GROMACS .gro file of C-alpha atoms in nm:
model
  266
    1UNK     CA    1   0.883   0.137  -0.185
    2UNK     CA    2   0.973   0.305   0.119
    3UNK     CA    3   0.643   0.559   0.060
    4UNK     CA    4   0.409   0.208   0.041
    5UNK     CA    5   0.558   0.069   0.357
    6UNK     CA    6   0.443   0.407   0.544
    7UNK     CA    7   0.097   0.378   0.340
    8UNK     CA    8   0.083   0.004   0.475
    9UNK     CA    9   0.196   0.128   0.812
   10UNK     CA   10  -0.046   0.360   0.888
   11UNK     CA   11  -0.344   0.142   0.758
   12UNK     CA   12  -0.240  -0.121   0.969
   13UNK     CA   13  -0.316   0.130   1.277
   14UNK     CA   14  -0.616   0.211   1.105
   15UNK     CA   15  -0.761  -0.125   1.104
   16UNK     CA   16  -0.659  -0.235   1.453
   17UNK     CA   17  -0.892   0.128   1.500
   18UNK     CA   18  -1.226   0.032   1.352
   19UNK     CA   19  -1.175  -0.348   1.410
   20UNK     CA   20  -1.095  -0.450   1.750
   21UNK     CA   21  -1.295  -0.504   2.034
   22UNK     CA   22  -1.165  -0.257   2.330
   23UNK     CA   23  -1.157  -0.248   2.761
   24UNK     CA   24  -1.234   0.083   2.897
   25UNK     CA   25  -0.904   0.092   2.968
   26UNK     CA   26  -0.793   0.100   2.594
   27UNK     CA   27  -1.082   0.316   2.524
   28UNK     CA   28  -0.944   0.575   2.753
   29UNK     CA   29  -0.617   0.548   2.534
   30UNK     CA   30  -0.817   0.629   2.243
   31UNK     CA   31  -1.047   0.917   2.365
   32UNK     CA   32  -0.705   1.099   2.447
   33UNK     CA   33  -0.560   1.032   2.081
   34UNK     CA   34  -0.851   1.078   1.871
   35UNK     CA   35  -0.811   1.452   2.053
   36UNK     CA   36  -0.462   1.433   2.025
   37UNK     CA   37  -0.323   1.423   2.358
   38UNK     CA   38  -0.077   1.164   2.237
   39UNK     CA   39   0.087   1.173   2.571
   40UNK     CA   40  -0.233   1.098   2.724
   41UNK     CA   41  -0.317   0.805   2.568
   42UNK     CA   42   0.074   0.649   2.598
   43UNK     CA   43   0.012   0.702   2.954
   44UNK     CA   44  -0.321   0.503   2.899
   45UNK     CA   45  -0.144   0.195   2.684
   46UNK     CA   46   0.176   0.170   2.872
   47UNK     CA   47   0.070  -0.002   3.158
   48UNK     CA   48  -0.152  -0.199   3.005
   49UNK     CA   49   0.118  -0.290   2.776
   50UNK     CA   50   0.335  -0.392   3.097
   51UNK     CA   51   0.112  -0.638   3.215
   52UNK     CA   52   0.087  -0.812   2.870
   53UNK     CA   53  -0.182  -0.719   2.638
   54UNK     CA   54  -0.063  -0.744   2.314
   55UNK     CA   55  -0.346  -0.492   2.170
   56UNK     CA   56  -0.186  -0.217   2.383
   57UNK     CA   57   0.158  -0.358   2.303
   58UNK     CA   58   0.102  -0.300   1.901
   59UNK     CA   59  -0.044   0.065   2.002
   60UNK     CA   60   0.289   0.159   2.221
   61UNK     CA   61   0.472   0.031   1.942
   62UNK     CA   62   0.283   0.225   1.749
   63UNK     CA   63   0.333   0.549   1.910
   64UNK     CA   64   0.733   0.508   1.962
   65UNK     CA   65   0.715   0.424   1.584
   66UNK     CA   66   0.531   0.784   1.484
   67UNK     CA   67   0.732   0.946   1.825
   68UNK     CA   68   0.359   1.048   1.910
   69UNK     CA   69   0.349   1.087   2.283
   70UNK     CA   70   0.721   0.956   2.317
   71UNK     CA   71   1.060   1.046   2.125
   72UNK     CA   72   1.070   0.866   1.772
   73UNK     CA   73   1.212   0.536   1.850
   74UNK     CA   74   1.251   0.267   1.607
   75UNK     CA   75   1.419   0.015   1.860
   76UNK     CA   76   1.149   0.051   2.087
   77UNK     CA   77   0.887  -0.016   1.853
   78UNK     CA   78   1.012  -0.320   1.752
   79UNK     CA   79   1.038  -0.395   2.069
   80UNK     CA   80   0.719  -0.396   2.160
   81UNK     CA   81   0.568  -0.493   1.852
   82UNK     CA   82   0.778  -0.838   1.870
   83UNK     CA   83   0.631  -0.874   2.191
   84UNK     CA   84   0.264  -0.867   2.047
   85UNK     CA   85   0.362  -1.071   1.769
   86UNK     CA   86   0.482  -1.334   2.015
   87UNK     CA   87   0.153  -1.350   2.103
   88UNK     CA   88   0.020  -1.405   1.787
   89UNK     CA   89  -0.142  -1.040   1.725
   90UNK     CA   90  -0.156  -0.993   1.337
   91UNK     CA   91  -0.133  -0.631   1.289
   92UNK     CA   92   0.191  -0.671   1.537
   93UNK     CA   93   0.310  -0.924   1.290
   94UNK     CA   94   0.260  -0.724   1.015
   95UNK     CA   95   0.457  -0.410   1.138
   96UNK     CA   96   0.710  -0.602   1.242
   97UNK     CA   97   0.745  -0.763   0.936
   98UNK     CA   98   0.761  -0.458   0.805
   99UNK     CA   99   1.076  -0.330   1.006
  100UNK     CA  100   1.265  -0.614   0.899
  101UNK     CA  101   1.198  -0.587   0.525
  102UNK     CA  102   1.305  -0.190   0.579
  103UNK     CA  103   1.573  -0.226   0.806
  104UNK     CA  104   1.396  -0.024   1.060
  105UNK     CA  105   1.509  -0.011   1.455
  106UNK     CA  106   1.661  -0.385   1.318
  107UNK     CA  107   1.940  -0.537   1.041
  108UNK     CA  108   1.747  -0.602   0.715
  109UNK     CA  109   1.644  -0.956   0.698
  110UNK     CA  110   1.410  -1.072   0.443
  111UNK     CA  111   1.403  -1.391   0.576
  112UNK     CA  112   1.281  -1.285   0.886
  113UNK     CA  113   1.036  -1.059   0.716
  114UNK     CA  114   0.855  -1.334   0.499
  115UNK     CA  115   0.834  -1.528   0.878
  116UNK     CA  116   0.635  -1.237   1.058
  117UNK     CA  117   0.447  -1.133   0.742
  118UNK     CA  118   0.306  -1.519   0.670
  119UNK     CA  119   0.201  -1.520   0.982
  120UNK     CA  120   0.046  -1.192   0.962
  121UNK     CA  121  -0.118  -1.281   0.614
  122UNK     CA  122  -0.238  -1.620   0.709
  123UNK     CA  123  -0.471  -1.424   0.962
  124UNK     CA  124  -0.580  -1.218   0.692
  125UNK     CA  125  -0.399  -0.860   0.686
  126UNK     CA  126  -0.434  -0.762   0.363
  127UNK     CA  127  -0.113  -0.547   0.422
  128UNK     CA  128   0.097  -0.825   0.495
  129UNK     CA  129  -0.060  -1.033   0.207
  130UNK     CA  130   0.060  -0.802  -0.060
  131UNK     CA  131   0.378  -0.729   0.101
  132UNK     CA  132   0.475  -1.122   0.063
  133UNK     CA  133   0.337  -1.141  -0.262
  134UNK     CA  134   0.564  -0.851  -0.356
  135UNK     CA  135   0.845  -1.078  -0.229
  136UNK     CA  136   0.765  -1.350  -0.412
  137UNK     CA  137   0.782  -1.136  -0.720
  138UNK     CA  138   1.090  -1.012  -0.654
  139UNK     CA  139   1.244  -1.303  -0.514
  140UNK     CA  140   1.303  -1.103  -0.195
  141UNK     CA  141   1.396  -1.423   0.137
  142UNK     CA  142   1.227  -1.660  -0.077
  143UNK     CA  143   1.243  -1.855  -0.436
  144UNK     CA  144   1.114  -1.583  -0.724
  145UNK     CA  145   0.745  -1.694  -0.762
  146UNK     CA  146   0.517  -1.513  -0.999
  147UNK     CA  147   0.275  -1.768  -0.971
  148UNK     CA  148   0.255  -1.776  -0.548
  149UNK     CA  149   0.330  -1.386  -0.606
  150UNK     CA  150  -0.040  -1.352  -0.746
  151UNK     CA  151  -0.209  -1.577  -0.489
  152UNK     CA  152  -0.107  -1.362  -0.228
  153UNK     CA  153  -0.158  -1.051  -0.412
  154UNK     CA  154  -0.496  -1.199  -0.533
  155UNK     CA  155  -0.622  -1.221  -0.132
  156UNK     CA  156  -0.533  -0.877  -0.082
  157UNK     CA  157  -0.665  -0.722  -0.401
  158UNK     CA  158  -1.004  -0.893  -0.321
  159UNK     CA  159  -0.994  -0.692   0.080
  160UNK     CA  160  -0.954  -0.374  -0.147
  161UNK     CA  161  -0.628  -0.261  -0.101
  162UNK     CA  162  -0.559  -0.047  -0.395
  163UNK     CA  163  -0.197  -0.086  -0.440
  164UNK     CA  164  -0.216  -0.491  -0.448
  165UNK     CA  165  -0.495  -0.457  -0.716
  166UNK     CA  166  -0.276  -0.192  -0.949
  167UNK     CA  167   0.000  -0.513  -0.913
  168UNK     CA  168  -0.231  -0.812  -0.996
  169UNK     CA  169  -0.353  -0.642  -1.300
  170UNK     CA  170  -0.010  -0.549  -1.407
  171UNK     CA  171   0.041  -0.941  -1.408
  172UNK     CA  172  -0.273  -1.008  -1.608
  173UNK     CA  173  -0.146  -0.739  -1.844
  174UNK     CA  174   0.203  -0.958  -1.872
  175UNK     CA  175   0.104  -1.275  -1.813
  176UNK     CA  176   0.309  -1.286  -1.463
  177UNK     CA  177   0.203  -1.575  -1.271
  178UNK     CA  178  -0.138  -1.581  -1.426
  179UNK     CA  179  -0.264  -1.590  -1.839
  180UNK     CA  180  -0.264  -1.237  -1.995
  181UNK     CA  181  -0.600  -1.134  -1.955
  182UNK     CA  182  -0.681  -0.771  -2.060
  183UNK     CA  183  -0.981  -0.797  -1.930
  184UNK     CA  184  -0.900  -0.917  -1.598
  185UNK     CA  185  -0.626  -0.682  -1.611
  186UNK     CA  186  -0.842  -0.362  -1.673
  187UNK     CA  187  -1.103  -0.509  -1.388
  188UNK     CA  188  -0.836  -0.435  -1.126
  189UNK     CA  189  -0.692  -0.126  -1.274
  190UNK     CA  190  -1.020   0.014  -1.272
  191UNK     CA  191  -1.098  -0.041  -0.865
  192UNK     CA  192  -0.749   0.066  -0.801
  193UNK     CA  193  -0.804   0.373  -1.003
  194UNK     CA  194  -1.120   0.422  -0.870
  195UNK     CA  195  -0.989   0.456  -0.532
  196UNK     CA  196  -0.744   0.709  -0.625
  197UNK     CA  197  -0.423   0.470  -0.677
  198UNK     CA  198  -0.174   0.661  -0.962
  199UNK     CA  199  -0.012   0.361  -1.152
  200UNK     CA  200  -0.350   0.246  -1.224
  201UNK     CA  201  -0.520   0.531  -1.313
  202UNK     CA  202  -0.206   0.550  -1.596
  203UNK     CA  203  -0.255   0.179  -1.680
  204UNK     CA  204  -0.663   0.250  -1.735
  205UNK     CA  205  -0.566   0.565  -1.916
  206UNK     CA  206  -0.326   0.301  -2.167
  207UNK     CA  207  -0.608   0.002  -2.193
  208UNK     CA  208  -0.884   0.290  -2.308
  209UNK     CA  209  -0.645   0.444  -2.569
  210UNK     CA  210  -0.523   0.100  -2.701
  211UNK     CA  211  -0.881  -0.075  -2.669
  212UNK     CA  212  -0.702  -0.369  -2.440
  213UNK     CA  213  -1.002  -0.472  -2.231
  214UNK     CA  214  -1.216  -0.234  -2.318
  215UNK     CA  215  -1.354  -0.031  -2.631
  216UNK     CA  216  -1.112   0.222  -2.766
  217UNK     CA  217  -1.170   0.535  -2.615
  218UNK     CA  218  -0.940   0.836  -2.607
  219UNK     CA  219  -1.147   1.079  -2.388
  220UNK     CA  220  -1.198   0.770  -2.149
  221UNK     CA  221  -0.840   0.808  -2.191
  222UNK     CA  222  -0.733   1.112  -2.141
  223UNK     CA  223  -0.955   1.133  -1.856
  224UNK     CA  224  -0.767   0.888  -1.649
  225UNK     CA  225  -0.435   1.031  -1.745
  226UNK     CA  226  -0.542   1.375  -1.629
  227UNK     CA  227  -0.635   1.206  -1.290
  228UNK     CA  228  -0.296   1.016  -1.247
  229UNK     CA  229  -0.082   1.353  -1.436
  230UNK     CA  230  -0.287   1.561  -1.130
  231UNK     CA  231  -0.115   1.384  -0.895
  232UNK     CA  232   0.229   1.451  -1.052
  233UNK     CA  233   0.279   1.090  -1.248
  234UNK     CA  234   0.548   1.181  -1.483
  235UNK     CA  235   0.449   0.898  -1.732
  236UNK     CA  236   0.121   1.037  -1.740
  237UNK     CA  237   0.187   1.363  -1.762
  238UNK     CA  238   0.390   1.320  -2.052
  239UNK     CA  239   0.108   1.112  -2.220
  240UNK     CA  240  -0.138   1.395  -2.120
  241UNK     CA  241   0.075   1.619  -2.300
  242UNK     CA  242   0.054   1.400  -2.598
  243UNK     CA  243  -0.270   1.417  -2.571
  244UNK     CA  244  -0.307   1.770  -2.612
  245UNK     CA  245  -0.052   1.777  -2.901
  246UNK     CA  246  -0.222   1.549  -3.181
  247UNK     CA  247  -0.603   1.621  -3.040
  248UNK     CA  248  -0.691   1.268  -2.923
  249UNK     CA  249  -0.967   1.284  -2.659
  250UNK     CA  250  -0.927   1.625  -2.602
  251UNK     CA  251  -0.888   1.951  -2.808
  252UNK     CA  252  -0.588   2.018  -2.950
  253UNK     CA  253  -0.409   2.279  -2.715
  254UNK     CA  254  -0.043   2.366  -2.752
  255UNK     CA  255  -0.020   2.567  -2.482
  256UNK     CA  256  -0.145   2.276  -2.249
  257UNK     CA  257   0.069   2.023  -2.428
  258UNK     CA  258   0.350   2.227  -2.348
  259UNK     CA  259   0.268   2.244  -1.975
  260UNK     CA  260   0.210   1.917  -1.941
  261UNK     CA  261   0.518   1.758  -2.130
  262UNK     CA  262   0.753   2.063  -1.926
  263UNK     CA  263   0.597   1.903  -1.606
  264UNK     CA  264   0.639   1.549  -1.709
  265UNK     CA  265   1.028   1.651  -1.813
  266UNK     CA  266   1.109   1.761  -1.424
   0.00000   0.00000   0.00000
């Protein structure tokens, strides 16, 4: 989990990148870190910071969260991102959201993670949106809701973020919150797989061997498992292996069914 959280970190950044509107001020800040003068552009986003733009608030946070310009500083980013979240800037309520769920530069406090990330996913971040759906699987600082835990992992799966469409079809595959659907199911597998997301690409792999969803097909198969195996899935690599053993969408190779089962097995 701690791997997402970074993921969702660092597209947060992204978006506030290629969405937000910017003074020349700001743009000055980002003409020094797109060359990476990080110290530059800190210098750039401080001040403006001071005086109480909540943009350049999230992007000082931002920087003392990476230590890029400034010593690594977990405090301090909260810090400043609670200040832009004050005023109401999402991708500040997302991060900070964030902290608390991880017990970053703060005490671990799910309750005061759901508060920040609601707000944050009521403005749309798709970040935050899967992150409280996640909690309301889990039952994480609020009731265990499979039902409210699709909702919110619905929103985000339809903004394209891979890793909240792997999770939505892993409820239509159980029936979590939703009816078992192998169709719907293998719909979102396949755009999370699509966009390089390893869970999915395993699940796929599963639906074309069984036929859930989809026609029976073992080389559809074992395609998709050598995608997800490639990027050192255990689970996969193991069923790649298997693969390879008995012949099943592939030739029958011993030598790579060894490999890929000794890999699987570390």
């Amino acid at each position: 989990m701690k791997h997402l959280l970074s993921i969702l970190y660092t597209l947060a950044v992204l978006l506030l990148a290629s969405t937000e509107g910017r003074c020349a001020d700001l743009q000055k800040g980002w003409d020094a870190f797109n060359n990476g003068d990080y110290a530059a552009a800190f210098r750039e986003w401080k001040p403006l910071a001071e005086q109480g733009d909540a943009k350049a608030r999230f992007l000082v946070g931002a920087m003392y969260y990476d230590g890029q310009g400034v010593p690594h500083d977990h405090k301090e980013a909260v810090k400043w991102y609670r200040l832009a979240a004050e005023q109401a800037y999402a991708l500040a309520q997302n991060n900070l959201g964030l902290m608390y769920y991880e017990g970053q530069g703060v005490i671990q406090d799910y309750a005061l993670a759901r508060k920040w990330l609601q707000l944050s996913a009521g403005q749309g971040v798709p970040e935050a949106q899967f992150l409280l759906g996640w909690m309301y699987y889990k039952g994480q600082g609020v009731l265990h809701n499979y039902t409210e835990a699709a909702q919110w992992l619905r929103l985000a799966a339809d903004q394209e973020l891979a890793v909240a469409q792997t999770n939505l079809g892993l409820m239509y595959l159980k029936g979590q919150g939703v009816p078992r659907n192998y169709n719907e199911a293998f719909k979102w597998f396949k755009l999370a797989a699509v966009q390089g997301e390893g869970i999915a690409q395993v699940n796929l792999g599963l639906m074309y061997f069984k036929g859930h969803g989809v026609p029976q097909d073992h080389t559809e198969a074992a395609n998709w498992y050598w995608f997800a195996a490639d990027q050192g899935a255990p689970s996969a690599q193991i069923k790649l292996g298997m693969m390879y053993e008995y012949g099943r969408g592939v030739f029958q190779d011993y030598v790579s069914a060894y490999m890929w089962y000794s890999l699987g097995a570390l």
